[in-house]
Tab-separated table of C-alpha atoms in Angstrom:
chain	number	residue	atom	x	y	z
A	1	MET	CA	173.091	81.321	82.766
A	2	SER	CA	172.195	78.609	85.088
A	3	GLY	CA	170.424	80.803	87.531
A	4	CYS	CA	166.751	80.730	88.695
A	5	ALA	CA	165.769	83.271	86.141
A	6	GLN	CA	166.313	81.232	83.237
A	7	LYS	CA	162.816	79.612	82.974
A	8	THR	CA	161.307	83.116	82.004
A	9	LEU	CA	163.673	83.481	78.891
A	10	TYR	CA	162.436	82.913	75.314
A	11	VAL	CA	164.536	80.006	74.132
A	12	LYS	CA	164.755	80.072	70.292
A	13	GLY	CA	164.103	76.785	68.715
A	14	LEU	CA	162.295	75.298	72.110
A	15	SER	CA	159.941	78.012	73.451
A	16	ASN	CA	158.213	78.280	69.884
A	17	ILE	CA	158.077	74.630	69.093
A	18	SER	CA	154.883	72.611	69.997
A	19	GLN	CA	155.350	69.798	72.320
A	20	ASP	CA	152.237	68.079	70.932
A	21	VAL	CA	153.393	64.816	69.498
A	22	SER	CA	150.247	64.337	67.240
A	23	LEU	CA	151.363	67.355	65.161
A	24	TYR	CA	154.303	65.478	63.946
A	25	THR	CA	152.943	61.912	63.440
A	26	HIS	CA	149.707	62.292	61.486
A	27	ASN	CA	151.261	60.827	58.350
A	28	ILE	CA	152.839	57.796	59.950
A	29	ASN	CA	151.167	54.308	59.347
A	30	ARG	CA	154.207	51.882	58.623
A	31	GLY	CA	152.462	48.851	60.090
A	32	TYR	CA	154.650	46.274	61.589
A	33	ILE	CA	158.380	46.981	60.575
A	34	PHE	CA	160.475	44.234	62.862
A	35	SER	CA	159.659	40.923	63.912
A	36	LEU	CA	158.922	39.727	67.518
A	37	GLU	CA	161.346	37.067	67.139
A	38	SER	CA	164.548	39.130	66.411
A	39	TYR	CA	163.651	41.579	69.415
A	40	GLU	CA	163.252	38.338	71.715
A	41	LYS	CA	166.555	37.094	70.605
A	42	MET	CA	168.194	40.133	71.947
A	43	TYR	CA	165.962	40.715	75.077
A	44	PHE	CA	166.365	37.026	76.191
A	45	HIS	CA	170.143	36.802	75.195
A	46	PRO	CA	171.387	36.635	79.074
A	47	TRP	CA	169.320	33.452	79.577
A	48	ASN	CA	170.744	31.737	76.529
A	49	ILE	CA	174.566	31.847	77.454
A	50	ASN	CA	176.516	29.490	79.601
A	51	SER	CA	179.229	31.919	80.633
A	52	MET	CA	179.931	35.706	80.633
A	53	ASP	CA	180.573	36.652	76.866
A	54	ILE	CA	182.049	39.951	77.854
A	55	PRO	CA	185.835	39.973	78.018
A	56	LEU	CA	187.207	40.602	81.715
A	57	GLU	CA	189.080	43.616	80.612
A	58	ASN	CA	185.640	45.293	79.184
A	59	ALA	CA	183.792	44.343	82.564
A	60	MET	CA	186.746	46.071	84.587
A	61	TRP	CA	186.708	49.364	82.315
A	62	ALA	CA	185.719	51.854	85.362
A	63	TYR	CA	188.595	50.442	87.553
A	64	LYS	CA	191.152	51.876	84.907
A	65	ILE	CA	189.525	55.243	84.255
A	66	PHE	CA	188.695	56.427	87.737
A	67	THR	CA	191.300	57.020	90.413
A	68	SER	CA	191.851	59.345	93.211
A	69	LYS	CA	193.453	61.640	90.830
A	70	ASN	CA	190.407	62.554	88.837
A	71	SER	CA	187.170	61.491	91.270
A	72	TYR	CA	185.260	63.416	93.764
A	73	GLY	CA	182.588	62.058	96.229
A	74	GLU	CA	178.926	63.129	97.460
A	75	ASN	CA	180.750	65.855	99.721
A	76	LEU	CA	182.362	67.420	96.407
A	77	GLN	CA	185.772	66.622	97.898
A	78	PRO	CA	188.413	64.371	96.044
A	79	ILE	CA	188.213	60.652	96.871
A	80	ASN	CA	191.085	58.948	98.417
A	81	ASP	CA	193.140	55.945	97.417
A	82	ASP	CA	191.591	53.944	100.335
A	83	PHE	CA	188.009	53.888	98.573
A	84	PHE	CA	189.338	52.557	95.411
A	85	ARG	CA	191.396	49.937	97.023
A	86	LYS	CA	188.646	48.651	98.827
A	87	ILE	CA	186.233	48.671	95.977
A	88	LYS	CA	188.416	46.819	93.896
A	89	GLU	CA	189.025	44.028	96.527
A	90	ASN	CA	185.361	43.699	97.266
A	91	SER	CA	184.701	43.559	93.469
A	92	ASN	CA	186.297	39.740	93.586
A	93	PHE	CA	186.998	39.670	89.868
A	94	ALA	CA	189.203	36.619	90.612
A	95	ASN	CA	185.937	34.798	90.411
A	96	TYR	CA	184.627	36.455	87.217
A	97	SER	CA	182.106	34.175	85.475
A	98	SER	CA	182.278	31.514	88.244
A	99	VAL	CA	178.414	31.462	89.045
A	100	ASN	CA	177.164	31.412	85.403
A	101	LYS	CA	173.362	31.390	86.371
A	102	PRO	CA	170.383	32.941	84.533
A	103	ALA	CA	168.383	35.148	86.854
A	104	ILE	CA	165.620	37.879	86.979
A	105	THR	CA	165.373	41.444	88.654
A	106	LEU	CA	162.773	41.720	91.245
A	107	LYS	CA	162.311	45.664	90.746
A	108	LYS	CA	163.842	48.528	88.893
A	109	LEU	CA	167.562	48.699	89.792
A	110	ASN	CA	170.480	50.892	89.042
A	111	ILE	CA	173.522	49.178	87.269
A	112	ARG	CA	176.597	50.486	88.880
A	113	ALA	CA	180.180	50.458	87.487
A	114	PHE	CA	181.498	49.822	91.318
A	115	PRO	CA	179.683	47.675	93.833
A	116	THR	CA	178.726	50.971	95.704
A	117	GLY	CA	175.850	53.255	95.925
A	118	ARG	CA	177.997	56.004	96.610
A	119	PRO	CA	178.595	58.416	93.518
A	120	VAL	CA	181.846	59.124	91.843
A	121	LEU	CA	181.833	62.504	90.137
A	122	ARG	CA	184.354	64.490	87.941
A	123	ASP	CA	185.517	68.029	89.032
A	124	PRO	CA	182.199	69.749	90.193
A	125	GLY	CA	183.820	72.987	89.727
A	126	LYS	CA	183.553	72.351	85.859
A	127	ALA	CA	180.429	73.056	83.965
A	128	GLY	CA	178.825	69.751	82.839
A	129	GLU	CA	180.297	67.803	85.903
A	130	GLY	CA	179.204	67.382	89.308
A	131	PHE	CA	175.617	66.743	89.753
A	132	PRO	CA	173.780	64.634	88.263
A	133	PHE	CA	176.803	63.160	86.526
A	134	ASP	CA	177.419	60.266	88.847
A	135	TYR	CA	179.880	58.015	86.781
A	136	MET	CA	179.021	54.907	88.601
A	137	GLN	CA	175.567	55.028	87.144
A	138	ASN	CA	175.953	52.872	84.234
A	139	SER	CA	172.281	52.201	83.517
A	140	THR	CA	169.040	51.147	85.110
A	141	ILE	CA	167.278	47.808	84.295
A	142	ALA	CA	163.318	47.456	84.835
A	143	ALA	CA	161.630	44.847	87.287
A	144	ASN	CA	161.560	41.151	85.736
A	145	LYS	CA	164.008	41.730	83.172
A	146	PRO	CA	166.299	38.843	82.242
A	147	ILE	CA	169.862	38.820	83.450
A	148	PHE	CA	172.761	36.470	83.688
A	149	ILE	CA	174.757	36.450	86.918
A	150	SER	CA	178.779	36.367	86.748
A	151	HIS	CA	179.851	36.439	90.304
A	152	TYR	CA	179.174	37.993	93.940
A	153	SER	CA	181.213	40.637	95.463
A	154	LYS	CA	183.170	39.471	98.590
A	155	ASP	CA	180.738	40.893	100.886
A	156	LYS	CA	177.910	39.015	98.942
A	157	ALA	CA	175.962	42.353	98.744
A	158	TRP	CA	176.254	42.777	95.191
A	159	VAL	CA	176.210	40.726	92.106
A	160	PHE	CA	178.086	41.471	88.790
A	161	ILE	CA	175.459	40.753	85.770
A	162	ARG	CA	174.944	41.107	82.107
A	163	SER	CA	171.717	42.252	80.901
A	164	SER	CA	170.729	42.417	77.048
A	165	PHE	CA	172.029	45.909	76.917
A	166	ALA	CA	174.336	46.798	79.791
A	167	TYR	CA	176.435	45.144	82.398
A	168	GLY	CA	177.679	46.034	85.802
A	169	TRP	CA	176.776	45.728	89.646
A	170	ILE	CA	173.320	45.482	91.207
A	171	LYS	CA	172.137	44.698	94.635
A	172	ALA	CA	172.229	41.015	95.244
A	173	ARG	CA	168.947	41.063	97.540
A	174	ASP	CA	166.978	42.339	94.498
A	175	VAL	CA	167.575	39.445	92.188
A	176	VAL	CA	166.650	35.581	92.029
A	177	ILE	CA	168.167	32.779	90.207
A	178	LEU	CA	165.917	30.850	87.811
A	179	ASN	CA	166.354	27.322	86.590
A	180	LYS	CA	166.404	26.709	82.796
A	181	ASN	CA	163.047	25.014	82.601
A	182	TYR	CA	161.453	28.147	84.042
A	183	THR	CA	163.449	30.535	81.561
A	184	ASP	CA	162.568	28.364	78.676
A	185	ARG	CA	158.712	28.284	79.672
A	186	TRP	CA	159.138	32.245	79.888
A	187	GLN	CA	160.656	32.493	76.550
A	188	ASN	CA	158.135	30.140	74.692
A	189	ALA	CA	155.050	31.975	75.977
A	190	GLN	CA	153.202	34.773	74.547
A	191	GLN	CA	154.712	38.143	75.296
A	192	ILE	CA	152.746	41.135	76.654
A	193	PHE	CA	154.570	44.352	75.959
A	194	ILE	CA	154.202	47.023	78.739
A	195	THR	CA	153.588	50.291	77.483
A	196	LYS	CA	153.198	52.740	80.416
A	197	ASP	CA	155.866	53.847	82.985
A	198	ASN	CA	155.188	53.547	86.878
A	199	GLU	CA	152.067	51.398	86.699
A	200	PRO	CA	152.057	49.260	90.059
A	201	PHE	CA	151.645	45.377	89.805
A	202	TYR	CA	150.315	43.604	92.883
A	203	THR	CA	149.723	40.132	93.953
A	204	GLN	CA	146.120	38.818	93.991
A	205	GLN	CA	146.162	39.712	97.734
A	206	GLY	CA	146.815	43.310	96.810
A	207	ASP	CA	150.491	43.292	98.048
A	208	PHE	CA	152.679	45.460	95.971
A	209	LEU	CA	155.305	43.987	93.660
A	210	PHE	CA	156.805	46.606	91.319
A	211	GLU	CA	156.068	49.381	88.956
A	212	SER	CA	156.150	49.017	85.018
A	213	THR	CA	158.599	50.220	82.731
A	214	ILE	CA	157.988	50.771	78.891
A	215	GLY	CA	159.274	47.815	76.776
A	216	THR	CA	159.277	45.243	79.616
A	217	MET	CA	157.822	41.773	78.305
A	218	LEU	CA	155.822	39.450	80.761
A	219	PRO	CA	154.477	36.124	79.837
A	220	LEU	CA	150.592	36.007	79.254
A	221	ILE	CA	148.732	33.335	81.171
A	222	ASP	CA	145.008	34.623	80.324
A	223	GLU	CA	143.007	37.505	79.367
A	224	ASP	CA	139.499	39.020	79.490
A	225	ASN	CA	137.756	42.019	77.800
A	226	LYS	CA	139.844	44.405	80.354
A	227	ASN	CA	142.970	42.891	81.449
A	228	PHE	CA	145.902	40.689	80.535
A	229	TYR	CA	146.887	38.089	83.476
A	230	VAL	CA	150.698	37.639	83.133
A	231	SER	CA	153.290	35.764	85.207
A	232	SER	CA	155.899	37.779	87.235
A	233	ILE	CA	158.427	36.901	89.783
A	234	ALA	CA	158.783	37.736	93.250
A	235	ALA	CA	161.241	36.617	96.044
A	236	TYR	CA	160.110	33.861	98.604
A	237	LYS	CA	162.391	32.426	101.284
A	238	LEU	CA	166.134	33.050	100.884
A	239	ASN	CA	165.665	34.563	97.444
A	240	GLU	CA	163.919	31.608	96.002
A	241	PRO	CA	161.686	32.518	93.009
A	242	TYR	CA	158.143	32.792	93.555
A	243	CYS	CA	155.854	32.815	90.420
A	244	ILE	CA	152.945	35.082	90.844
A	245	LYS	CA	149.784	35.638	88.492
A	246	THR	CA	149.085	39.335	88.345
A	247	SER	CA	146.835	41.546	86.202
A	248	LEU	CA	147.648	44.379	83.789
A	249	SER	CA	144.944	46.693	82.233
A	250	LYS	CA	144.915	46.333	78.480
A	251	LYS	CA	145.199	49.985	78.539
A	252	PHE	CA	148.806	49.672	79.480
A	253	GLY	CA	149.905	46.709	77.612
A	254	HIS	CA	149.727	45.090	74.422
A	255	ASN	CA	149.924	41.581	73.147
A	256	GLY	CA	153.259	41.436	70.930
A	257	ILE	CA	154.847	44.214	69.503
A	258	LEU	CA	152.962	47.391	68.273
A	259	LYS	CA	152.456	48.714	64.638
A	260	PHE	CA	154.352	51.699	63.813
A	261	SER	CA	151.580	53.953	63.510
A	262	ALA	CA	150.614	57.585	64.461
A	263	LYS	CA	148.237	56.373	67.345
A	264	ASN	CA	150.960	53.940	68.746
A	265	ILE	CA	153.686	56.569	68.628
A	266	ASN	CA	151.713	59.028	70.169
A	267	ARG	CA	150.982	56.629	72.928
A	268	ILE	CA	154.450	55.830	73.598
A	269	MET	CA	155.882	59.060	73.104
A	270	HIS	CA	153.152	60.577	75.570
A	271	GLU	CA	154.823	58.520	78.357
A	272	LEU	CA	158.426	59.628	77.399
A	273	LEU	CA	157.345	63.500	77.494
A	274	HIS	CA	156.661	63.066	81.079
A	275	VAL	CA	160.316	62.094	81.998
A	276	ASN	CA	162.899	64.408	83.308
A	277	TYR	CA	166.641	64.019	82.502
A	278	GLY	CA	168.473	61.403	84.549
A	279	TRP	CA	172.091	60.628	83.699
A	280	GLY	CA	172.135	56.610	83.428
A	281	GLY	CA	168.605	56.444	84.434
A	282	ILE	CA	169.362	57.875	87.818
A	283	TYR	CA	166.316	58.635	90.111
A	284	ASN	CA	164.018	56.692	88.022
A	285	GLN	CA	164.410	59.056	85.095
A	286	ARG	CA	166.189	58.714	81.638
A	287	ASP	CA	168.954	60.066	79.626
A	288	CYS	CA	169.137	60.552	75.974
A	289	SER	CA	169.908	57.071	74.881
A	290	SER	CA	167.589	55.176	77.249
A	291	THR	CA	164.794	57.273	76.085
A	292	LEU	CA	165.174	56.326	72.538
A	293	ARG	CA	165.809	52.601	73.608
A	294	ASP	CA	162.397	52.564	75.333
A	295	PHE	CA	160.816	54.467	72.691
A	296	PHE	CA	161.573	51.796	70.012
A	297	ALA	CA	161.440	48.736	72.259
A	298	PRO	CA	157.341	48.374	71.995
A	299	PHE	CA	157.748	48.349	68.249
A	300	GLY	CA	160.286	45.464	68.315
A	301	ILE	CA	163.257	47.423	67.632
A	302	TRP	CA	166.126	46.681	69.780
A	303	LEU	CA	168.744	49.398	70.329
A	304	PRO	CA	172.099	49.059	72.377
A	305	ARG	CA	172.628	51.211	75.802
A	306	ASN	CA	174.942	54.198	74.606
A	307	SER	CA	174.608	56.872	72.011
A	308	TYR	CA	177.841	55.584	70.222
A	309	GLN	CA	176.465	52.113	69.805
A	310	GLN	CA	173.132	53.326	68.788
A	311	SER	CA	174.548	55.658	66.078
A	312	LYS	CA	175.796	52.341	64.403
A	313	ILE	CA	172.464	50.611	64.112
A	314	GLY	CA	170.809	50.389	60.699
A	315	LYS	CA	171.787	52.433	57.483
A	316	VAL	CA	174.488	55.064	58.660
A	317	ILE	CA	175.065	58.347	56.657
A	318	SER	CA	178.175	60.225	57.504
A	319	LEU	CA	177.627	63.983	58.253
A	320	GLU	CA	181.477	64.778	59.076
A	321	ASN	CA	182.966	67.606	57.249
A	322	MET	CA	179.755	69.052	55.999
A	323	SER	CA	178.665	72.741	56.333
A	324	ASP	CA	175.440	73.317	58.581
A	325	ALA	CA	173.433	73.901	55.328
A	326	LYS	CA	174.631	70.470	53.856
A	327	LYS	CA	173.831	68.737	56.934
A	328	ILE	CA	170.263	69.974	56.630
A	329	GLU	CA	169.847	69.077	53.137
A	330	THR	CA	171.103	65.686	53.776
A	331	ILE	CA	168.820	65.072	56.796
A	332	THR	CA	165.631	66.333	54.877
A	333	LYS	CA	166.612	64.377	51.691
A	334	TYR	CA	167.344	60.969	53.529
A	335	GLY	CA	165.892	60.954	57.106
A	336	VAL	CA	162.781	59.032	57.816
A	337	PRO	CA	160.782	60.752	60.536
A	338	PHE	CA	160.552	58.965	63.822
A	339	GLU	CA	163.201	56.130	62.348
A	340	THR	CA	166.330	58.113	62.209
A	341	LEU	CA	168.767	59.159	64.817
A	342	LEU	CA	171.271	62.059	64.719
A	343	TYR	CA	174.299	61.714	66.717
A	344	LYS	CA	177.101	63.903	67.998
A	345	LYS	CA	179.796	62.731	70.368
A	346	GLY	CA	178.069	61.964	73.702
A	347	HIS	CA	174.500	62.858	72.687
A	348	ILE	CA	171.769	61.375	70.281
A	349	VAL	CA	168.390	62.460	69.106
A	350	LEU	CA	165.355	61.231	67.180
A	351	TYR	CA	164.602	63.118	63.831
A	352	VAL	CA	160.803	63.540	63.771
A	353	GLY	CA	160.260	65.563	60.473
A	354	MET	CA	160.033	68.964	59.203
A	355	LYS	CA	157.873	71.949	60.531
A	356	ASN	CA	157.946	75.442	58.924
A	357	ASP	CA	161.089	74.461	57.226
A	358	LYS	CA	162.985	73.503	60.235
A	359	VAL	CA	164.316	70.045	61.197
A	360	ILE	CA	162.463	69.082	64.287
A	361	ILE	CA	163.822	66.561	66.871
A	362	PHE	CA	162.951	64.772	70.047
A	363	GLN	CA	165.519	64.440	72.624
A	364	ASN	CA	166.077	64.107	76.511
A	365	VAL	CA	169.003	66.969	77.025
A	366	TRP	CA	170.587	68.217	80.337
A	367	GLY	CA	171.221	71.650	79.011
A	368	ILE	CA	172.546	74.199	76.271
A	369	LYS	CA	176.312	74.871	76.481
A	370	THR	CA	176.929	78.636	77.373
A	371	LEU	CA	180.204	80.738	77.315
A	372	HIS	CA	180.689	84.226	78.929
A	373	ASN	CA	183.880	85.941	79.571
A	374	GLY	CA	185.687	82.693	78.662
A	375	VAL	CA	183.722	80.730	81.622
A	376	SER	CA	181.595	77.625	80.310
A	377	ASP	CA	178.235	76.991	81.946
A	378	ARG	CA	174.899	75.259	81.175
A	379	PHE	CA	171.426	76.585	80.520
A	380	ILE	CA	169.407	74.012	82.226
A	381	ILE	CA	166.706	71.830	80.264
A	382	GLY	CA	166.547	68.808	82.060
A	383	LYS	CA	164.010	66.937	80.243
A	384	THR	CA	162.445	65.375	77.215
A	385	VAL	CA	161.477	68.018	74.504
A	386	PHE	CA	160.764	68.698	70.860
A	387	SER	CA	163.167	71.276	69.422
A	388	THR	CA	165.059	72.326	66.539
A	389	LEU	CA	168.958	71.508	65.901
A	390	GLU	CA	169.599	75.243	66.819
A	391	MET	CA	167.876	75.249	70.273
A	392	GLY	CA	168.879	78.322	72.174
A	393	SER	CA	170.962	79.978	69.547
A	394	ASN	CA	169.275	83.223	70.691
A	395	LEU	CA	170.796	83.077	74.289
A	396	PHE	CA	173.223	85.923	74.596
A	397	ASP	CA	176.065	83.648	75.821
A	398	PHE	CA	175.010	80.754	73.574
A	399	ASP	CA	178.241	78.643	72.890
A	400	LYS	CA	178.312	78.636	69.089
A	401	SER	CA	181.209	76.004	69.126
A	402	ALA	CA	179.035	73.665	70.857
A	403	SER	CA	175.872	73.805	68.537
A	404	LEU	CA	174.110	70.552	68.200
A	405	LEU	CA	173.913	71.028	64.376
A	406	LYS	CA	177.579	72.229	64.071
A	407	ASN	CA	178.802	68.923	66.015
A	408	LEU	CA	176.504	66.314	64.315
A	409	LYS	CA	178.581	63.379	63.079
A	410	SER	CA	176.166	60.890	61.544
A	411	MET	CA	172.591	60.008	61.061
A	412	ASN	CA	171.318	56.563	60.949
A	413	ILE	CA	167.889	54.935	59.871
A	414	VAL	CA	167.492	52.291	62.325
A	415	THR	CA	164.870	50.502	60.395
A	416	GLU	CA	167.027	49.829	57.441
């Protein structure tokens, strides 16, 4: 069902579900639900450690999992042993946690599991593998985000870093080290939350710096009726930090965290509804968990990186060993719209409420599993959508065993 004609099909639980967020938010007015201090503690964590607080064994997880026996390259052919040997040598883990410096990103970056831009794929002949699932793509990190540098690769082209939510390799040329005096001043300043994606930042001379990402915080210098004036960092000579005063329209930022209200949820969700699916944030897009991280961030709610970790935040209610009907009953009884996550292995969604007696969710999803004559495939969605838990159940080759509702393991209210 992955052919070009799929777009013309009626997809139950999607085609008949409104994609207008305001239809689901009109009763929400919760005010401030988390403190800025608790969010800042997590956000600035990389600037407040003295050495890597991630065990070396965890940092090297990918080196144990991916080998020439199970990995394919960009040409869809198996990768040979020489690739992995050279990667491991260049990774220089003998010097793990030797630099130990706070730093900042200069632009939006890919965080890679190996110090390489080349992809590592699973068997591209299998459904749900190959493009776009590059397993080297651990995550992305926005411009001017706090990081902590562990060490450099042997060729000095890459640095192994820890951010507030992920760790891995980024390009060395795209970061600058900051001294403690500067990181302290940044943290103690009034913070402006960015609420819009892809808004360009410029120097006062009009030179391009970077594009914005929802949830980034920048220190406030001044403001007028229309603009915030914030501090940002660019690179000077030999990657020395250069502090720049730049402006941000008040339409695209907020002084401190947002109230959890219908107006503000609509504002943030509107941005996220324009995003395609991007595994690990690849191609400047988002996957299921990064979509939810960035949704909650402007409201001062910090979430970890992956779906499993996110499913453990707040009040957790197990859905294991329940019938589909019992799961629906539990979700409708205990779920709090826009504050509750629903989790199945490898995927997480946001419960937004009930509409026409159906549970409605918000998710960024690659596709619906299909099965025809014993052959597994995908009906591609590839973007953020509002849907039901039974999306695609009308497709003639819908794989009932892979139903989202059937496979839900837990729900968690992140605000409790």
